[in-house]
Amino acid sequence: MTAPLRVAVIGAKGRIGSEACRAVEAAPDLELVATPDRGDSLETLVDGGAQVAVDLTHPDAVMANLEFCIGHGIHGVVGTTGWTEERLATLRGRLAASPATGVLIAPNFSIGAVLTMRFAQQAARFFESVEVVELHHNRKADAPSGTATRTAQLIAAAREQAGLARQQDPTTHALDGARGADVDGVPVHAVRLRGLLAHQEVLFGDVGETLTIRHDSLHHSCFMPGILLGVRRVVDTPGLTVGLEHFLDLD
Ligand SMILES: NC(=O)C1=CN([C@@H]2O[C@H](COP(=O)(O)OP(=O)(O)OC[C@H]3O[C@@H](n4cnc5c(N)ncnc54)[C@H](OP(=O)(O)O)[C@@H]3O)[C@@H](O)[C@H]2O)C=CC1
Ligand SMILES: O=C(O)C1=N[C@H](C(=O)O)C[C@H](O)C1
């Protein structure tokens, strides 16, 4: 019988981290060996012989956590947000020095959100106008969400690939922020509301019609199958992978 894969969850006391600990513990092929949270030493990963670390912490913490993991040859499955091109380049540089190590960064682990991004990419070239609205609980650290940023980037890339010009915005009078954040030419609006969890609408418009793609995460459990898939696959996927879709057969 194959030995269980030894997994650590960093940010284990958090909203998603605590759920991820339960999911790892419930999986017969995985063993939860370390559960550090803020202030705890990451040496517990080494002591526990962790092979994979799931990071569900904070944009301010994730780079140092990954630096530690990659330095110790521990694969990473990252749900934490805050990724920029600069950060990704730094990470690629770190991974180049540890070529057997894999890191998956998944802006969203839920299948519905992954499909939303895919459908938005497909629709992008058929509509003149597009805007993204993301809605989250009021404890969320960052805005816009990692998912909304990634969605807008994918839409912009699909439009560019189809030879479409950036959409025009004739607004000349607006309060700061009224038109949202500009992500590669796509306006992204962020709502923070007690009672919500994680939701997103992608709105497309053209002559006489609109198309809305909406996804709702109703419970943290929706992220768990994606996290576990990432844990099982990352050990055989050296280098940097961005997006859970690379571990799913969507075509
Ligand atoms: N990709 C995806 O599908 C998903 C991604 N996320 C992302 O995951 C991240 C966490 O979200 P959420 O669980 O809601 O946030 P929480 O604030 O509930 O949890 C984060 C946890 O990490 C702890 N923490 C902070 N810094 C460190 C550190 N250096 N080392 C270890 N632990 C640390 C926090 O401690 P303290 O409270 O003391 O700060 C807290 O317990 C966010 O970036 C969020 O956007 C969330 C859901 C799904
Ligand atoms: O903080 C959250 O809750 C979530 N964060 C991720 C993001 O920023 O996209 C994923 C999901 O939206 C939940």
mmCIF file with all atom_site columns, C-alpha atoms in Angstrom, residues 8-213:
data_model
loop_
_atom_site.group_PDB
_atom_site.id
_atom_site.type_symbol
_atom_site.label_atom_id
_atom_site.label_alt_id
_atom_site.label_comp_id
_atom_site.label_asym_id
_atom_site.label_entity_id
_atom_site.label_seq_id
_atom_site.pdbx_PDB_ins_code
_atom_site.Cartn_x
_atom_site.Cartn_y
_atom_site.Cartn_z
_atom_site.occupancy
_atom_site.B_iso_or_equiv
_atom_site.pdbx_formal_charge
_atom_site.auth_seq_id
_atom_site.auth_comp_id
_atom_site.auth_asym_id
_atom_site.auth_atom_id
_atom_site.pdbx_PDB_model_num
ATOM 1   C CA . ALA A 1 8   ? 0.793   20.866 5.923   1.00 0.00 ? 8   ALA A CA 1
ATOM 2   C CA . VAL A 1 9   ? -1.796  23.639 5.999   1.00 0.00 ? 9   VAL A CA 1
ATOM 3   C CA . ILE A 1 10  ? -0.373  27.122 6.627   1.00 0.00 ? 10  ILE A CA 1
ATOM 4   C CA . GLY A 1 11  ? -3.029  29.483 7.948   1.00 0.00 ? 11  GLY A CA 1
ATOM 5   C CA . ALA A 1 12  ? -4.707  26.518 9.621   1.00 0.00 ? 12  ALA A CA 1
ATOM 6   C CA . LYS A 1 13  ? -6.885  28.607 11.951  1.00 0.00 ? 13  LYS A CA 1
ATOM 7   C CA . GLY A 1 14  ? -8.370  30.727 9.165   1.00 0.00 ? 14  GLY A CA 1
ATOM 8   C CA . ARG A 1 15  ? -11.756 30.486 7.468   1.00 0.00 ? 15  ARG A CA 1
ATOM 9   C CA . ILE A 1 16  ? -10.473 28.355 4.589   1.00 0.00 ? 16  ILE A CA 1
ATOM 10  C CA . GLY A 1 17  ? -7.433  26.882 6.333   1.00 0.00 ? 17  GLY A CA 1
ATOM 11  C CA . SER A 1 18  ? -9.530  25.259 9.079   1.00 0.00 ? 18  SER A CA 1
ATOM 12  C CA . GLU A 1 19  ? -11.832 23.726 6.462   1.00 0.00 ? 19  GLU A CA 1
ATOM 13  C CA . ALA A 1 20  ? -8.785  22.525 4.497   1.00 0.00 ? 20  ALA A CA 1
ATOM 14  C CA . CYS A 1 21  ? -7.406  20.800 7.631   1.00 0.00 ? 21  CYS A CA 1
ATOM 15  C CA . ARG A 1 22  ? -10.663 18.877 8.004   1.00 0.00 ? 22  ARG A CA 1
ATOM 16  C CA . ALA A 1 23  ? -10.653 17.922 4.315   1.00 0.00 ? 23  ALA A CA 1
ATOM 17  C CA . VAL A 1 24  ? -7.051  16.648 4.461   1.00 0.00 ? 24  VAL A CA 1
ATOM 18  C CA . GLU A 1 25  ? -7.774  14.690 7.642   1.00 0.00 ? 25  GLU A CA 1
ATOM 19  C CA . ALA A 1 26  ? -10.795 13.063 6.015   1.00 0.00 ? 26  ALA A CA 1
ATOM 20  C CA . ALA A 1 27  ? -8.832  11.928 2.928   1.00 0.00 ? 27  ALA A CA 1
ATOM 21  C CA . PRO A 1 28  ? -7.437  8.402  3.357   1.00 0.00 ? 28  PRO A CA 1
ATOM 22  C CA . ASP A 1 29  ? -4.511  9.028  0.977   1.00 0.00 ? 29  ASP A CA 1
ATOM 23  C CA . LEU A 1 30  ? -3.374  12.196 2.822   1.00 0.00 ? 30  LEU A CA 1
ATOM 24  C CA . GLU A 1 31  ? -1.899  12.817 6.263   1.00 0.00 ? 31  GLU A CA 1
ATOM 25  C CA . LEU A 1 32  ? -2.050  16.199 8.004   1.00 0.00 ? 32  LEU A CA 1
ATOM 26  C CA . VAL A 1 33  ? 1.399   16.667 9.551   1.00 0.00 ? 33  VAL A CA 1
ATOM 27  C CA . ALA A 1 34  ? 1.649   20.408 10.363  1.00 0.00 ? 34  ALA A CA 1
ATOM 28  C CA . THR A 1 35  ? -0.875  23.199 10.958  1.00 0.00 ? 35  THR A CA 1
ATOM 29  C CA . PRO A 1 36  ? 0.989   26.475 11.548  1.00 0.00 ? 36  PRO A CA 1
ATOM 30  C CA . ASP A 1 37  ? -0.841  29.769 11.818  1.00 0.00 ? 37  ASP A CA 1
ATOM 31  C CA . ARG A 1 38  ? 0.380   33.313 12.498  1.00 0.00 ? 38  ARG A CA 1
ATOM 32  C CA . GLY A 1 39  ? 3.376   33.349 14.848  1.00 0.00 ? 39  GLY A CA 1
ATOM 33  C CA . ASP A 1 40  ? 4.128   29.619 14.517  1.00 0.00 ? 40  ASP A CA 1
ATOM 34  C CA . SER A 1 41  ? 7.443   28.399 13.126  1.00 0.00 ? 41  SER A CA 1
ATOM 35  C CA . LEU A 1 42  ? 7.416   26.795 9.685   1.00 0.00 ? 42  LEU A CA 1
ATOM 36  C CA . GLU A 1 43  ? 10.047  24.373 11.018  1.00 0.00 ? 43  GLU A CA 1
ATOM 37  C CA . THR A 1 44  ? 7.013   22.244 12.032  1.00 0.00 ? 44  THR A CA 1
ATOM 38  C CA . LEU A 1 45  ? 6.694   21.419 8.327   1.00 0.00 ? 45  LEU A CA 1
ATOM 39  C CA . VAL A 1 46  ? 10.211  20.002 8.276   1.00 0.00 ? 46  VAL A CA 1
ATOM 40  C CA . ASP A 1 47  ? 9.718   18.202 11.603  1.00 0.00 ? 47  ASP A CA 1
ATOM 41  C CA . GLY A 1 48  ? 6.524   16.614 10.266  1.00 0.00 ? 48  GLY A CA 1
ATOM 42  C CA . GLY A 1 49  ? 8.170   15.629 6.970   1.00 0.00 ? 49  GLY A CA 1
ATOM 43  C CA . ALA A 1 50  ? 5.649   17.628 4.931   1.00 0.00 ? 50  ALA A CA 1
ATOM 44  C CA . GLN A 1 51  ? 5.758   16.913 1.193   1.00 0.00 ? 51  GLN A CA 1
ATOM 45  C CA . VAL A 1 52  ? 3.109   19.498 0.245   1.00 0.00 ? 52  VAL A CA 1
ATOM 46  C CA . ALA A 1 53  ? 2.136   22.770 1.950   1.00 0.00 ? 53  ALA A CA 1
ATOM 47  C CA . VAL A 1 54  ? -1.238  24.393 1.340   1.00 0.00 ? 54  VAL A CA 1
ATOM 48  C CA . ASP A 1 55  ? -0.979  28.165 1.872   1.00 0.00 ? 55  ASP A CA 1
ATOM 49  C CA . LEU A 1 56  ? -4.198  29.937 2.878   1.00 0.00 ? 56  LEU A CA 1
ATOM 50  C CA . THR A 1 57  ? -2.845  32.952 4.707   1.00 0.00 ? 57  THR A CA 1
ATOM 51  C CA . HIS A 1 58  ? -2.519  36.574 3.595   1.00 0.00 ? 58  HIS A CA 1
ATOM 52  C CA . PRO A 1 59  ? -0.943  38.391 0.632   1.00 0.00 ? 59  PRO A CA 1
ATOM 53  C CA . ASP A 1 60  ? 1.670   39.839 3.036   1.00 0.00 ? 60  ASP A CA 1
ATOM 54  C CA . ALA A 1 61  ? 2.742   36.373 4.229   1.00 0.00 ? 61  ALA A CA 1
ATOM 55  C CA . VAL A 1 62  ? 2.618   34.094 1.225   1.00 0.00 ? 62  VAL A CA 1
ATOM 56  C CA . MET A 1 63  ? 5.945   35.004 -0.418  1.00 0.00 ? 63  MET A CA 1
ATOM 57  C CA . ALA A 1 64  ? 7.996   34.263 2.704   1.00 0.00 ? 64  ALA A CA 1
ATOM 58  C CA . ASN A 1 65  ? 6.077   31.037 3.268   1.00 0.00 ? 65  ASN A CA 1
ATOM 59  C CA . LEU A 1 66  ? 6.805   29.866 -0.264  1.00 0.00 ? 66  LEU A CA 1
ATOM 60  C CA . GLU A 1 67  ? 10.438  30.896 0.034   1.00 0.00 ? 67  GLU A CA 1
ATOM 61  C CA . PHE A 1 68  ? 10.695  28.565 3.041   1.00 0.00 ? 68  PHE A CA 1
ATOM 62  C CA . CYS A 1 69  ? 8.825   25.706 1.356   1.00 0.00 ? 69  CYS A CA 1
ATOM 63  C CA . ILE A 1 70  ? 10.756  25.832 -1.908  1.00 0.00 ? 70  ILE A CA 1
ATOM 64  C CA . GLY A 1 71  ? 14.015  26.102 0.028   1.00 0.00 ? 71  GLY A CA 1
ATOM 65  C CA . HIS A 1 72  ? 13.120  22.823 1.745   1.00 0.00 ? 72  HIS A CA 1
ATOM 66  C CA . GLY A 1 73  ? 11.844  21.081 -1.405  1.00 0.00 ? 73  GLY A CA 1
ATOM 67  C CA . ILE A 1 74  ? 8.229   21.174 -0.185  1.00 0.00 ? 74  ILE A CA 1
ATOM 68  C CA . HIS A 1 75  ? 5.639   21.530 -2.964  1.00 0.00 ? 75  HIS A CA 1
ATOM 69  C CA . GLY A 1 76  ? 3.107   24.364 -2.652  1.00 0.00 ? 76  GLY A CA 1
ATOM 70  C CA . VAL A 1 77  ? -0.628  24.624 -3.259  1.00 0.00 ? 77  VAL A CA 1
ATOM 71  C CA . VAL A 1 78  ? -1.536  28.270 -2.922  1.00 0.00 ? 78  VAL A CA 1
ATOM 72  C CA . GLY A 1 79  ? -4.973  29.793 -2.540  1.00 0.00 ? 79  GLY A CA 1
ATOM 73  C CA . THR A 1 80  ? -3.720  33.012 -1.011  1.00 0.00 ? 80  THR A CA 1
ATOM 74  C CA . THR A 1 81  ? -4.288  36.063 -3.182  1.00 0.00 ? 81  THR A CA 1
ATOM 75  C CA . GLY A 1 82  ? -2.206  39.134 -4.024  1.00 0.00 ? 82  GLY A CA 1
ATOM 76  C CA . TRP A 1 83  ? -0.343  37.871 -7.077  1.00 0.00 ? 83  TRP A CA 1
ATOM 77  C CA . THR A 1 84  ? 1.295   40.337 -9.466  1.00 0.00 ? 84  THR A CA 1
ATOM 78  C CA . GLU A 1 85  ? 3.514   39.682 -12.487 1.00 0.00 ? 85  GLU A CA 1
ATOM 79  C CA . GLU A 1 86  ? 6.477   40.806 -10.373 1.00 0.00 ? 86  GLU A CA 1
ATOM 80  C CA . ARG A 1 87  ? 5.688   38.300 -7.616  1.00 0.00 ? 87  ARG A CA 1
ATOM 81  C CA . LEU A 1 88  ? 5.198   35.509 -10.137 1.00 0.00 ? 88  LEU A CA 1
ATOM 82  C CA . ALA A 1 89  ? 8.576   36.319 -11.719 1.00 0.00 ? 89  ALA A CA 1
ATOM 83  C CA . THR A 1 90  ? 10.260  36.174 -8.296  1.00 0.00 ? 90  THR A CA 1
ATOM 84  C CA . LEU A 1 91  ? 8.617   32.824 -7.636  1.00 0.00 ? 91  LEU A CA 1
ATOM 85  C CA . ARG A 1 92  ? 9.724   31.425 -11.005 1.00 0.00 ? 92  ARG A CA 1
ATOM 86  C CA . GLY A 1 93  ? 13.271  32.480 -10.120 1.00 0.00 ? 93  GLY A CA 1
ATOM 87  C CA . ARG A 1 94  ? 13.091  30.617 -6.797  1.00 0.00 ? 94  ARG A CA 1
ATOM 88  C CA . LEU A 1 95  ? 11.682  27.515 -8.483  1.00 0.00 ? 95  LEU A CA 1
ATOM 89  C CA . ALA A 1 96  ? 14.459  27.558 -11.097 1.00 0.00 ? 96  ALA A CA 1
ATOM 90  C CA . ALA A 1 97  ? 16.887  26.850 -8.249  1.00 0.00 ? 97  ALA A CA 1
ATOM 91  C CA . SER A 1 98  ? 14.758  23.903 -7.055  1.00 0.00 ? 98  SER A CA 1
ATOM 92  C CA . PRO A 1 99  ? 13.692  22.257 -10.329 1.00 0.00 ? 99  PRO A CA 1
ATOM 93  C CA . ALA A 1 100 ? 11.966  19.236 -8.773  1.00 0.00 ? 100 ALA A CA 1
ATOM 94  C CA . THR A 1 101 ? 9.588   21.376 -6.721  1.00 0.00 ? 101 THR A CA 1
ATOM 95  C CA . GLY A 1 102 ? 6.095   22.299 -7.901  1.00 0.00 ? 102 GLY A CA 1
ATOM 96  C CA . VAL A 1 103 ? 3.856   25.218 -6.930  1.00 0.00 ? 103 VAL A CA 1
ATOM 97  C CA . LEU A 1 104 ? 0.219   25.587 -7.935  1.00 0.00 ? 104 LEU A CA 1
ATOM 98  C CA . ILE A 1 105 ? -1.331  29.025 -7.536  1.00 0.00 ? 105 ILE A CA 1
ATOM 99  C CA . ALA A 1 106 ? -5.090  28.782 -7.883  1.00 0.00 ? 106 ALA A CA 1
ATOM 100 C CA . PRO A 1 107 ? -6.989  32.089 -7.837  1.00 0.00 ? 107 PRO A CA 1
ATOM 101 C CA . ASN A 1 108 ? -10.040 29.959 -7.086  1.00 0.00 ? 108 ASN A CA 1
ATOM 102 C CA . PHE A 1 109 ? -10.335 26.269 -6.169  1.00 0.00 ? 109 PHE A CA 1
ATOM 103 C CA . SER A 1 110 ? -14.076 25.925 -6.861  1.00 0.00 ? 110 SER A CA 1
ATOM 104 C CA . ILE A 1 111 ? -15.104 24.227 -10.092 1.00 0.00 ? 111 ILE A CA 1
ATOM 105 C CA . GLY A 1 112 ? -17.856 26.795 -10.699 1.00 0.00 ? 112 GLY A CA 1
ATOM 106 C CA . ALA A 1 113 ? -15.402 29.664 -10.537 1.00 0.00 ? 113 ALA A CA 1
ATOM 107 C CA . VAL A 1 114 ? -12.945 27.884 -12.840 1.00 0.00 ? 114 VAL A CA 1
ATOM 108 C CA . LEU A 1 115 ? -15.773 27.326 -15.339 1.00 0.00 ? 115 LEU A CA 1
ATOM 109 C CA . THR A 1 116 ? -16.871 30.968 -15.008 1.00 0.00 ? 116 THR A CA 1
ATOM 110 C CA . MET A 1 117 ? -13.394 32.038 -16.050 1.00 0.00 ? 117 MET A CA 1
ATOM 111 C CA . ARG A 1 118 ? -13.401 29.603 -18.968 1.00 0.00 ? 118 ARG A CA 1
ATOM 112 C CA . PHE A 1 119 ? -16.880 30.678 -20.181 1.00 0.00 ? 119 PHE A CA 1
ATOM 113 C CA . ALA A 1 120 ? -15.912 34.352 -19.843 1.00 0.00 ? 120 ALA A CA 1
ATOM 114 C CA . GLN A 1 121 ? -12.827 33.721 -21.968 1.00 0.00 ? 121 GLN A CA 1
ATOM 115 C CA . GLN A 1 122 ? -15.013 32.071 -24.612 1.00 0.00 ? 122 GLN A CA 1
ATOM 116 C CA . ALA A 1 123 ? -17.560 34.920 -24.630 1.00 0.00 ? 123 ALA A CA 1
ATOM 117 C CA . ALA A 1 124 ? -14.989 37.723 -24.579 1.00 0.00 ? 124 ALA A CA 1
ATOM 118 C CA . ARG A 1 125 ? -14.550 38.185 -28.333 1.00 0.00 ? 125 ARG A CA 1
ATOM 119 C CA . PHE A 1 126 ? -18.283 38.345 -29.097 1.00 0.00 ? 126 PHE A CA 1
ATOM 120 C CA . PHE A 1 127 ? -19.198 41.426 -27.026 1.00 0.00 ? 127 PHE A CA 1
ATOM 121 C CA . GLU A 1 128 ? -18.110 45.044 -27.242 1.00 0.00 ? 128 GLU A CA 1
ATOM 122 C CA . SER A 1 129 ? -18.558 45.738 -23.522 1.00 0.00 ? 129 SER A CA 1
ATOM 123 C CA . VAL A 1 130 ? -17.518 43.757 -20.481 1.00 0.00 ? 130 VAL A CA 1
ATOM 124 C CA . GLU A 1 131 ? -17.346 44.487 -16.756 1.00 0.00 ? 131 GLU A CA 1
ATOM 125 C CA . VAL A 1 132 ? -16.672 42.234 -13.745 1.00 0.00 ? 132 VAL A CA 1
ATOM 126 C CA . VAL A 1 133 ? -18.441 42.575 -10.394 1.00 0.00 ? 133 VAL A CA 1
ATOM 127 C CA . GLU A 1 134 ? -17.148 40.533 -7.464  1.00 0.00 ? 134 GLU A CA 1
ATOM 128 C CA . LEU A 1 135 ? -18.977 40.348 -4.139  1.00 0.00 ? 135 LEU A CA 1
ATOM 129 C CA . HIS A 1 136 ? -17.418 39.027 -0.920  1.00 0.00 ? 136 HIS A CA 1
ATOM 130 C CA . HIS A 1 137 ? -17.809 38.901 2.862   1.00 0.00 ? 137 HIS A CA 1
ATOM 131 C CA . ASN A 1 138 ? -16.715 42.034 4.700   1.00 0.00 ? 138 ASN A CA 1
ATOM 132 C CA . ARG A 1 139 ? -13.635 40.444 6.341   1.00 0.00 ? 139 ARG A CA 1
ATOM 133 C CA . LYS A 1 140 ? -11.802 39.957 3.054   1.00 0.00 ? 140 LYS A CA 1
ATOM 134 C CA . ALA A 1 141 ? -8.302  41.467 3.088   1.00 0.00 ? 141 ALA A CA 1
ATOM 135 C CA . ASP A 1 142 ? -7.907  42.400 -0.564  1.00 0.00 ? 142 ASP A CA 1
ATOM 136 C CA . ALA A 1 143 ? -9.828  43.999 -3.414  1.00 0.00 ? 143 ALA A CA 1
ATOM 137 C CA . PRO A 1 144 ? -10.448 43.202 -6.123  1.00 0.00 ? 144 PRO A CA 1
ATOM 138 C CA . SER A 1 145 ? -10.485 39.470 -5.509  1.00 0.00 ? 145 SER A CA 1
ATOM 139 C CA . GLY A 1 146 ? -7.811  37.270 -7.031  1.00 0.00 ? 146 GLY A CA 1
ATOM 140 C CA . THR A 1 147 ? -10.522 35.548 -9.043  1.00 0.00 ? 147 THR A CA 1
ATOM 141 C CA . ALA A 1 148 ? -11.878 38.799 -10.483 1.00 0.00 ? 148 ALA A CA 1
ATOM 142 C CA . THR A 1 149 ? -8.396  40.000 -11.374 1.00 0.00 ? 149 THR A CA 1
ATOM 143 C CA . ARG A 1 150 ? -7.619  36.719 -13.130 1.00 0.00 ? 150 ARG A CA 1
ATOM 144 C CA . THR A 1 151 ? -10.999 36.731 -14.903 1.00 0.00 ? 151 THR A CA 1
ATOM 145 C CA . ALA A 1 152 ? -10.393 40.244 -16.221 1.00 0.00 ? 152 ALA A CA 1
ATOM 146 C CA . GLN A 1 153 ? -6.871  39.332 -17.346 1.00 0.00 ? 153 GLN A CA 1
ATOM 147 C CA . LEU A 1 154 ? -8.140  36.270 -19.225 1.00 0.00 ? 154 LEU A CA 1
ATOM 148 C CA . ILE A 1 155 ? -10.922 38.290 -20.873 1.00 0.00 ? 155 ILE A CA 1
ATOM 149 C CA . ALA A 1 156 ? -8.480  41.015 -21.916 1.00 0.00 ? 156 ALA A CA 1
ATOM 150 C CA . ALA A 1 157 ? -6.073  38.436 -23.365 1.00 0.00 ? 157 ALA A CA 1
ATOM 151 C CA . ALA A 1 158 ? -8.888  36.741 -25.308 1.00 0.00 ? 158 ALA A CA 1
ATOM 152 C CA . ARG A 1 159 ? -10.039 40.096 -26.717 1.00 0.00 ? 159 ARG A CA 1
ATOM 153 C CA . GLU A 1 160 ? -6.520  41.027 -27.715 1.00 0.00 ? 160 GLU A CA 1
ATOM 154 C CA . GLN A 1 161 ? -5.997  37.645 -29.360 1.00 0.00 ? 161 GLN A CA 1
ATOM 155 C CA . ALA A 1 162 ? -9.193  38.225 -31.371 1.00 0.00 ? 162 ALA A CA 1
ATOM 156 C CA . GLY A 1 163 ? -7.867  41.608 -32.531 1.00 0.00 ? 163 GLY A CA 1
ATOM 157 C CA . LEU A 1 164 ? -10.417 43.648 -30.549 1.00 0.00 ? 164 LEU A CA 1
ATOM 158 C CA . ALA A 1 165 ? -9.488  47.135 -29.426 1.00 0.00 ? 165 ALA A CA 1
ATOM 159 C CA . ARG A 1 166 ? -9.747  48.020 -25.738 1.00 0.00 ? 166 ARG A CA 1
ATOM 160 C CA . GLN A 1 167 ? -13.300 49.094 -24.911 1.00 0.00 ? 167 GLN A CA 1
ATOM 161 C CA . GLN A 1 168 ? -13.920 52.825 -24.743 1.00 0.00 ? 168 GLN A CA 1
ATOM 162 C CA . ASP A 1 169 ? -15.262 54.541 -21.642 1.00 0.00 ? 169 ASP A CA 1
ATOM 163 C CA . PRO A 1 170 ? -16.778 57.949 -22.492 1.00 0.00 ? 170 PRO A CA 1
ATOM 164 C CA . THR A 1 171 ? -17.281 58.831 -18.794 1.00 0.00 ? 171 THR A CA 1
ATOM 165 C CA . THR A 1 172 ? -15.788 62.264 -18.197 1.00 0.00 ? 172 THR A CA 1
ATOM 166 C CA . HIS A 1 173 ? -17.318 63.061 -14.787 1.00 0.00 ? 173 HIS A CA 1
ATOM 167 C CA . ALA A 1 174 ? -17.015 60.536 -11.962 1.00 0.00 ? 174 ALA A CA 1
ATOM 168 C CA . LEU A 1 175 ? -16.138 60.249 -8.320  1.00 0.00 ? 175 LEU A CA 1
ATOM 169 C CA . ASP A 1 176 ? -12.877 58.370 -7.774  1.00 0.00 ? 176 ASP A CA 1
ATOM 170 C CA . GLY A 1 177 ? -13.592 54.645 -7.892  1.00 0.00 ? 177 GLY A CA 1
ATOM 171 C CA . ALA A 1 178 ? -17.034 54.950 -9.447  1.00 0.00 ? 178 ALA A CA 1
ATOM 172 C CA . ARG A 1 179 ? -15.930 53.047 -12.548 1.00 0.00 ? 179 ARG A CA 1
ATOM 173 C CA . GLY A 1 180 ? -14.079 50.383 -10.578 1.00 0.00 ? 180 GLY A CA 1
ATOM 174 C CA . ALA A 1 181 ? -10.482 49.260 -10.964 1.00 0.00 ? 181 ALA A CA 1
ATOM 175 C CA . ASP A 1 182 ? -8.984  49.006 -14.436 1.00 0.00 ? 182 ASP A CA 1
ATOM 176 C CA . VAL A 1 183 ? -7.539  45.496 -14.945 1.00 0.00 ? 183 VAL A CA 1
ATOM 177 C CA . ASP A 1 184 ? -6.019  45.363 -18.425 1.00 0.00 ? 184 ASP A CA 1
ATOM 178 C CA . GLY A 1 185 ? -8.839  47.607 -19.698 1.00 0.00 ? 185 GLY A CA 1
ATOM 179 C CA . VAL A 1 186 ? -11.656 45.673 -17.997 1.00 0.00 ? 186 VAL A CA 1
ATOM 180 C CA . PRO A 1 187 ? -13.480 47.522 -15.167 1.00 0.00 ? 187 PRO A CA 1
ATOM 181 C CA . VAL A 1 188 ? -13.630 45.413 -11.995 1.00 0.00 ? 188 VAL A CA 1
ATOM 182 C CA . HIS A 1 189 ? -16.003 46.386 -9.163  1.00 0.00 ? 189 HIS A CA 1
ATOM 183 C CA . ALA A 1 190 ? -15.717 45.020 -5.618  1.00 0.00 ? 190 ALA A CA 1
ATOM 184 C CA . VAL A 1 191 ? -18.627 44.754 -3.148  1.00 0.00 ? 191 VAL A CA 1
ATOM 185 C CA . ARG A 1 192 ? -17.980 43.881 0.529   1.00 0.00 ? 192 ARG A CA 1
ATOM 186 C CA . LEU A 1 193 ? -21.066 42.832 2.495   1.00 0.00 ? 193 LEU A CA 1
ATOM 187 C CA . ARG A 1 194 ? -21.666 40.980 5.724   1.00 0.00 ? 194 ARG A CA 1
ATOM 188 C CA . GLY A 1 195 ? -23.544 37.747 4.984   1.00 0.00 ? 195 GLY A CA 1
ATOM 189 C CA . LEU A 1 196 ? -21.898 37.101 1.620   1.00 0.00 ? 196 LEU A CA 1
ATOM 190 C CA . LEU A 1 197 ? -19.191 34.511 1.005   1.00 0.00 ? 197 LEU A CA 1
ATOM 191 C CA . ALA A 1 198 ? -17.694 34.723 -2.524  1.00 0.00 ? 198 ALA A CA 1
ATOM 192 C CA . HIS A 1 199 ? -19.617 35.643 -5.665  1.00 0.00 ? 199 HIS A CA 1
ATOM 193 C CA . GLN A 1 200 ? -18.862 36.991 -9.112  1.00 0.00 ? 200 GLN A CA 1
ATOM 194 C CA . GLU A 1 201 ? -20.748 38.316 -12.124 1.00 0.00 ? 201 GLU A CA 1
ATOM 195 C CA . VAL A 1 202 ? -19.213 38.830 -15.536 1.00 0.00 ? 202 VAL A CA 1
ATOM 196 C CA . LEU A 1 203 ? -21.409 41.150 -17.581 1.00 0.00 ? 203 LEU A CA 1
ATOM 197 C CA . PHE A 1 204 ? -21.124 41.282 -21.365 1.00 0.00 ? 204 PHE A CA 1
ATOM 198 C CA . GLY A 1 205 ? -23.057 43.681 -23.582 1.00 0.00 ? 205 GLY A CA 1
ATOM 199 C CA . ASP A 1 206 ? -23.535 44.381 -27.255 1.00 0.00 ? 206 ASP A CA 1
ATOM 200 C CA . VAL A 1 207 ? -26.257 45.699 -29.581 1.00 0.00 ? 207 VAL A CA 1
ATOM 201 C CA . GLY A 1 208 ? -29.640 44.757 -28.120 1.00 0.00 ? 208 GLY A CA 1
ATOM 202 C CA . GLU A 1 209 ? -28.416 42.050 -25.732 1.00 0.00 ? 209 GLU A CA 1
ATOM 203 C CA . THR A 1 210 ? -26.449 41.284 -22.612 1.00 0.00 ? 210 THR A CA 1
ATOM 204 C CA . LEU A 1 211 ? -25.001 38.091 -21.210 1.00 0.00 ? 211 LEU A CA 1
ATOM 205 C CA . THR A 1 212 ? -24.380 37.599 -17.489 1.00 0.00 ? 212 THR A CA 1
ATOM 206 C CA . ILE A 1 213 ? -22.279 34.752 -16.118 1.00 0.00 ? 213 ILE A CA 1
#
